[in-house]
């Protein structure tokens, strides 16, 4: 009997998994009709000039127009990743592609492929990390004790602690800024509280004097959690936000440097404008 | 003698072209120092919350903070391409990658690679097309006669007319909206005038009754020309603007459809929200 | 105490993980000197004409020249995947890229990205599946009982059974051929025995009359296991073997079909030569 | 009148270019039927063990089984590009992707994208270069004079001379070996004669003492021309032949080096086996 039953699922599962066509298929993103384009129900020409690119990205991925507060956070999250300089491996993959004379889209594709497990994956991982702690909190554990437990579990595993520390920065200015905005916009919630609790527990344990503060990945993970953005969408935001930087480095490589050069990431310097303030009207 | 001279350049050119390292190399995009990130000279944490993603993209690619008017156009240009529905080949390349269970970054890369010669290349081509006409105008030819000449030259070539017509739309609502915004923001210039002249000449020649209006590629080409965005940067804007749509379709494919399905682009329908208006505050 | 200790690893692990440069780094693949290229120690010009491409691939990935028997199996494994027709999603991703006028390398890259979890991942998964059974065998379990146990475990999980069944073929002719070659070349070993045992157990359980034979993924997994090719190298062989098919479909798409067409995978037919025999000298 | 006529082509050409579906479409590569796979008419399971991977690649791309002589050249051509060491930008793009923890297919895709205009494009360019000379020869010009003219034309252009010189090697051992094989296999023809004539003219002009011999790109271009392989197929062979090297470097990067490292192409050394001879039976 068991054998019959256990044979069936084998075949079914193959069928389901390998399944060929499934007839008419559905999409809920964009409706195209002659002279009409509806994104999530809104005419695209009406969105133009009324929603910013960041708000339209939220609409496309989440299905609704964001509130002004969430819209502002979206812009800040997307801007926070706009460029990481010349040394990240994804940027170097794009520059190494650009130096061969490849098209911009080839360079961008090569760069995007470099968001591997160790590079950009932290946001999603950190969101799951915080959710594990929040489940304990919902069952009555204090934030501090929950933080103790998830930190301990992470340290015992082989995995790195997601959302903390940075190879360059002892204090990530982008994280501080995002937390400040979340506070001012009054969207701070349990995820921010959870990551703050973990930061505190690490500080308590620290006897080395080297702080391990929340980085931008961690800040985005917490803020996305508090505004209801699921991990998969947060990952999409990360990929989208890194593309302008990769495109800019690919263009600069093609325009400023000779083809087929050997690119040493450690052997460059910045010759752009020195530090300046934003125009008054921007403050 | 000629022989000696012509041998030298061979070697030199190889050297220049194949050149190995060129010592310390330069980048003008972003300066990374401990706890400080300067994008084009502006601290990234100060930009967050003060510039939109679209304005920050302009800053990164063009080097300066855009004026409010140019900033608004940037947002509209980026929004205008945010999604083209499920049928463009680049979207289908991304969906076919997603159905294999590939990561989001792999799907996005596959989609970006689909901006080939016939798909998205029109903006750059149209900008060069308009510039050819504007050179005649600067030498005293009228817009109408210049339009006649560049149209005739294009028709005699094998190339398609860049920036006009659409396989779905007889009138591209995005183009109309972008021209309206350029007018209201008072940045309309010679490029818009040039493409309007070409549109008029086509209409004069038309005895078929099927109009061939400016499409969104043409509108963006003209507006970018008038706000001083070079063709290469316009092409980068196109690639950047298409990424959210590709990411959204890749996610929907992975979440709504079973793996390894056969995707027929003609056999789908839209089941998202029906047409709706933006919230009042957005108007 | 524990706290001090557990803080250290956090920092160390970040350091190790984020680690910047590690000084002079090593490669054991190819040595390039003026007018000399050594692949795994062999002058490349001496290899040309003396090793086949398949043997050279083995040399590059495994570090040694294969025996004639293993060389023959390498060729057969690589040939077995050379093309899967027009319907696999990876091929469709490449064709959808080709129809946009993209370069061959862009089409090939898009196709390669389509070897996702559900498409080509089976070889590696199946090797681990068989190794689990072989560990039991080494501890005294019979092949039949080990097969029972790993099959049962797999059926209880959500995962599909790796290396068995096919969406088109009830009997995969490539698998039969590869097993026959392994037998003739006398390299059959415990991995082939293990997968045969699983096949037998499935047949015993079958009361549906629909067989679930070993497919080419399973056959390659078993044969690679028996000739000492690790899962990671087997995966590399798969990627390498699929590239010619993707390149051929990309070229055919660009040469036979008009640009920007909508590609329905179910709506095509084969118009190449009908079935034929190899020239005598090839048998 | 002219206006009516010239309007028509505009619309037609758009239609043709943008054309949606074209009903049932054709492929001549592979026929898939239940339990049967025909590649160019040959059952795939019969090809396994009877054709090498290189011969099967020729069959797939060219449509016929190669002669033994052409088969041997195919293997040699594919082997000649199997690896270029750690410094080519395409290899560095793959390694920079691998250091982020990306999948092998992502690394391979990133590497393939690096075959840009300046890196691997030479074969196709050189074939067109030689064909230009051969057209003159067919009209009665001598090889020497034709070589003079195409060389002069190339030097006057901005383009680099395709198929000559190398950034490392003053004498490319792979080119010498391929020419020797073409001679022994008696397939040397007018393309080899043409590139030899160009090489001679360059030597005549040389007063610098630095030779500019044919490189492997040039040798492959000439040999492919003489065995009737069109430029597009030669380009496909190049892409296919480079994949094993890119895959091997991606695997080595992931296995030997820690994640997220900064890869300086100039700062590495080879620690593989020192120079050795092939086993006797291989000679």
PDB file of N, CA, C and O in Angstrom, chain D residues 154-187:
ATOM      1  N   UNK D 154      43.982  49.720 -43.382  1.00  0.00           N
ATOM      2  CA  UNK D 154      43.762  49.516 -41.942  1.00  0.00           C
ATOM      3  C   UNK D 154      44.558  50.516 -41.129  1.00  0.00           C
ATOM      4  O   UNK D 154      44.067  51.095 -40.160  1.00  0.00           O
ATOM      5  N   UNK D 155      45.817  50.775 -41.548  1.00  0.00           N
ATOM      6  CA  UNK D 155      46.667  51.698 -40.798  1.00  0.00           C
ATOM      7  C   UNK D 155      46.102  53.113 -40.851  1.00  0.00           C
ATOM      8  O   UNK D 155      46.211  53.869 -39.894  1.00  0.00           O
ATOM      9  N   UNK D 156      45.486  53.460 -42.008  1.00  0.00           N
ATOM     10  CA  UNK D 156      44.933  54.818 -42.122  1.00  0.00           C
ATOM     11  C   UNK D 156      43.667  54.973 -41.281  1.00  0.00           C
ATOM     12  O   UNK D 156      43.308  56.075 -40.881  1.00  0.00           O
ATOM     13  N   UNK D 157      43.014  53.842 -41.004  1.00  0.00           N
ATOM     14  CA  UNK D 157      41.793  53.927 -40.177  1.00  0.00           C
ATOM     15  C   UNK D 157      42.203  54.012 -38.708  1.00  0.00           C
ATOM     16  O   UNK D 157      43.375  53.941 -38.364  1.00  0.00           O
ATOM     17  N   UNK D 158      41.223  54.153 -37.834  1.00  0.00           N
ATOM     18  CA  UNK D 158      41.504  54.195 -36.398  1.00  0.00           C
ATOM     19  C   UNK D 158      41.584  52.778 -35.819  1.00  0.00           C
ATOM     20  O   UNK D 158      41.970  52.576 -34.676  1.00  0.00           O
ATOM     21  N   UNK D 159      41.150  51.805 -36.624  1.00  0.00           N
ATOM     22  CA  UNK D 159      41.064  50.438 -36.123  1.00  0.00           C
ATOM     23  C   UNK D 159      42.445  49.815 -35.918  1.00  0.00           C
ATOM     24  O   UNK D 159      43.390  50.154 -36.619  1.00  0.00           O
ATOM     25  N   UNK D 160      42.536  48.896 -34.974  1.00  0.00           N
ATOM     26  CA  UNK D 160      43.777  48.147 -34.786  1.00  0.00           C
ATOM     27  C   UNK D 160      43.841  47.055 -35.860  1.00  0.00           C
ATOM     28  O   UNK D 160      42.821  46.643 -36.406  1.00  0.00           O
ATOM     29  N   UNK D 161      45.062  46.611 -36.155  1.00  0.00           N
ATOM     30  CA  UNK D 161      45.251  45.559 -37.151  1.00  0.00           C
ATOM     31  C   UNK D 161      44.803  44.232 -36.553  1.00  0.00           C
ATOM     32  O   UNK D 161      45.370  43.766 -35.560  1.00  0.00           O
ATOM     33  N   UNK D 162      43.765  43.578 -37.119  1.00  0.00           N
ATOM     34  CA  UNK D 162      43.230  42.373 -36.478  1.00  0.00           C
ATOM     35  C   UNK D 162      44.049  41.128 -36.802  1.00  0.00           C
ATOM     36  O   UNK D 162      44.384  40.874 -37.960  1.00  0.00           O
ATOM     37  N   UNK D 163      44.412  40.362 -35.761  1.00  0.00           N
ATOM     38  CA  UNK D 163      45.072  39.078 -35.975  1.00  0.00           C
ATOM     39  C   UNK D 163      46.586  39.130 -35.903  1.00  0.00           C
ATOM     40  O   UNK D 163      47.255  38.125 -36.179  1.00  0.00           O
ATOM     41  N   UNK D 164      47.137  40.292 -35.502  1.00  0.00           N
ATOM     42  CA  UNK D 164      48.595  40.419 -35.421  1.00  0.00           C
ATOM     43  C   UNK D 164      49.012  40.974 -34.061  1.00  0.00           C
ATOM     44  O   UNK D 164      48.323  41.795 -33.470  1.00  0.00           O
ATOM     45  N   UNK D 165      50.176  40.478 -33.569  1.00  0.00           N
ATOM     46  CA  UNK D 165      50.756  41.004 -32.342  1.00  0.00           C
ATOM     47  C   UNK D 165      50.046  40.484 -31.102  1.00  0.00           C
ATOM     48  O   UNK D 165      48.958  39.899 -31.173  1.00  0.00           O
ATOM     49  N   UNK D 166      50.693  40.661 -29.952  1.00  0.00           N
ATOM     50  CA  UNK D 166      50.142  40.171 -28.693  1.00  0.00           C
ATOM     51  C   UNK D 166      50.780  40.954 -27.557  1.00  0.00           C
ATOM     52  O   UNK D 166      51.943  41.352 -27.652  1.00  0.00           O
ATOM     53  N   UNK D 167      50.016  41.204 -26.465  1.00  0.00           N
ATOM     54  CA  UNK D 167      50.580  42.055 -25.421  1.00  0.00           C
ATOM     55  C   UNK D 167      51.662  41.330 -24.620  1.00  0.00           C
ATOM     56  O   UNK D 167      52.517  41.953 -24.020  1.00  0.00           O
ATOM     57  N   UNK D 168      51.644  39.981 -24.639  1.00  0.00           N
ATOM     58  CA  UNK D 168      52.677  39.217 -23.912  1.00  0.00           C
ATOM     59  C   UNK D 168      53.691  38.586 -24.861  1.00  0.00           C
ATOM     60  O   UNK D 168      54.883  38.632 -24.639  1.00  0.00           O
ATOM     61  N   UNK D 169      53.185  37.946 -25.908  1.00  0.00           N
ATOM     62  CA  UNK D 169      54.018  37.073 -26.716  1.00  0.00           C
ATOM     63  C   UNK D 169      54.544  37.803 -27.964  1.00  0.00           C
ATOM     64  O   UNK D 169      53.790  38.463 -28.654  1.00  0.00           O
ATOM     65  N   UNK D 170      55.839  37.683 -28.223  1.00  0.00           N
ATOM     66  CA  UNK D 170      56.372  38.212 -29.487  1.00  0.00           C
ATOM     67  C   UNK D 170      56.133  37.180 -30.590  1.00  0.00           C
ATOM     68  O   UNK D 170      56.080  37.509 -31.767  1.00  0.00           O
ATOM     69  N   UNK D 171      55.998  35.912 -30.175  1.00  0.00           N
ATOM     70  CA  UNK D 171      55.697  34.848 -31.133  1.00  0.00           C
ATOM     71  C   UNK D 171      54.648  33.955 -30.472  1.00  0.00           C
ATOM     72  O   UNK D 171      54.886  33.385 -29.405  1.00  0.00           O
ATOM     73  N   UNK D 172      53.444  33.877 -31.036  1.00  0.00           N
ATOM     74  CA  UNK D 172      52.358  33.147 -30.398  1.00  0.00           C
ATOM     75  C   UNK D 172      52.486  31.659 -30.722  1.00  0.00           C
ATOM     76  O   UNK D 172      52.269  31.250 -31.867  1.00  0.00           O
ATOM     77  N   UNK D 173      52.850  30.828 -29.729  1.00  0.00           N
ATOM     78  CA  UNK D 173      53.097  29.406 -30.023  1.00  0.00           C
ATOM     79  C   UNK D 173      51.851  28.683 -30.541  1.00  0.00           C
ATOM     80  O   UNK D 173      51.961  27.726 -31.309  1.00  0.00           O
ATOM     81  N   UNK D 174      50.661  29.174 -30.146  1.00  0.00           N
ATOM     82  CA  UNK D 174      49.433  28.520 -30.596  1.00  0.00           C
ATOM     83  C   UNK D 174      49.210  28.740 -32.091  1.00  0.00           C
ATOM     84  O   UNK D 174      48.774  27.844 -32.812  1.00  0.00           O
ATOM     85  N   UNK D 175      49.559  29.948 -32.560  1.00  0.00           N
ATOM     86  CA  UNK D 175      49.387  30.241 -33.993  1.00  0.00           C
ATOM     87  C   UNK D 175      50.299  29.342 -34.819  1.00  0.00           C
ATOM     88  O   UNK D 175      49.868  28.735 -35.808  1.00  0.00           O
ATOM     89  N   UNK D 176      51.558  29.244 -34.372  1.00  0.00           N
ATOM     90  CA  UNK D 176      52.521  28.402 -35.100  1.00  0.00           C
ATOM     91  C   UNK D 176      51.997  26.964 -35.182  1.00  0.00           C
ATOM     92  O   UNK D 176      52.011  26.337 -36.248  1.00  0.00           O
ATOM     93  N   UNK D 177      51.513  26.456 -34.058  1.00  0.00           N
ATOM     94  CA  UNK D 177      51.021  25.074 -34.003  1.00  0.00           C
ATOM     95  C   UNK D 177      49.812  24.877 -34.928  1.00  0.00           C
ATOM     96  O   UNK D 177      49.736  23.882 -35.656  1.00  0.00           O
ATOM     97  N   UNK D 178      48.894  25.844 -34.942  1.00  0.00           N
ATOM     98  CA  UNK D 178      47.694  25.691 -35.761  1.00  0.00           C
ATOM     99  C   UNK D 178      48.056  25.713 -37.249  1.00  0.00           C
ATOM    100  O   UNK D 178      47.557  24.896 -38.037  1.00  0.00           O
ATOM    101  N   UNK D 179      48.972  26.594 -37.634  1.00  0.00           N
ATOM    102  CA  UNK D 179      49.412  26.638 -39.040  1.00  0.00           C
ATOM    103  C   UNK D 179      50.083  25.319 -39.414  1.00  0.00           C
ATOM    104  O   UNK D 179      49.855  24.782 -40.497  1.00  0.00           O
ATOM    105  N   UNK D 180      50.901  24.776 -38.503  1.00  0.00           N
ATOM    106  CA  UNK D 180      51.587  23.509 -38.778  1.00  0.00           C
ATOM    107  C   UNK D 180      50.558  22.400 -39.005  1.00  0.00           C
ATOM    108  O   UNK D 180      50.635  21.633 -39.965  1.00  0.00           O
ATOM    109  N   UNK D 181      49.525  22.353 -38.151  1.00  0.00           N
ATOM    110  CA  UNK D 181      48.485  21.326 -38.307  1.00  0.00           C
ATOM    111  C   UNK D 181      47.743  21.492 -39.632  1.00  0.00           C
ATOM    112  O   UNK D 181      47.480  20.510 -40.340  1.00  0.00           O
ATOM    113  N   UNK D 182      47.425  22.743 -39.979  1.00  0.00           N
ATOM    114  CA  UNK D 182      46.706  22.991 -41.237  1.00  0.00           C
ATOM    115  C   UNK D 182      47.530  22.500 -42.417  1.00  0.00           C
ATOM    116  O   UNK D 182      47.014  21.921 -43.376  1.00  0.00           O
ATOM    117  N   UNK D 183      48.857  22.682 -42.315  1.00  0.00           N
ATOM    118  CA  UNK D 183      49.770  22.222 -43.374  1.00  0.00           C
ATOM    119  C   UNK D 183      49.761  20.696 -43.437  1.00  0.00           C
ATOM    120  O   UNK D 183      49.499  20.096 -44.485  1.00  0.00           O
ATOM    121  N   UNK D 184      49.966  20.051 -42.281  1.00  0.00           N
ATOM    122  CA  UNK D 184      50.013  18.576 -42.236  1.00  0.00           C
ATOM    123  C   UNK D 184      48.692  17.967 -42.688  1.00  0.00           C
ATOM    124  O   UNK D 184      48.660  16.943 -43.364  1.00  0.00           O
ATOM    125  N   UNK D 185      47.589  18.612 -42.320  1.00  0.00           N
ATOM    126  CA  UNK D 185      46.270  18.062 -42.672  1.00  0.00           C
ATOM    127  C   UNK D 185      45.846  18.481 -44.084  1.00  0.00           C
ATOM    128  O   UNK D 185      44.744  18.179 -44.528  1.00  0.00           O
ATOM    129  N   UNK D 186      46.749  19.215 -44.743  1.00  0.00           N
ATOM    130  CA  UNK D 186      46.503  19.631 -46.135  1.00  0.00           C
ATOM    131  C   UNK D 186      45.196  20.385 -46.317  1.00  0.00           C
ATOM    132  O   UNK D 186      44.434  20.141 -47.248  1.00  0.00           O
ATOM    133  N   UNK D 187      44.887  21.266 -45.404  1.00  0.00           N
ATOM    134  CA  UNK D 187      43.708  22.096 -45.635  1.00  0.00           C
ATOM    135  C   UNK D 187      44.105  23.568 -45.794  1.00  0.00           C
ATOM    136  O   UNK D 187      43.246  24.434 -45.914  1.00  0.00           O
TER     137      UNK D 187
END
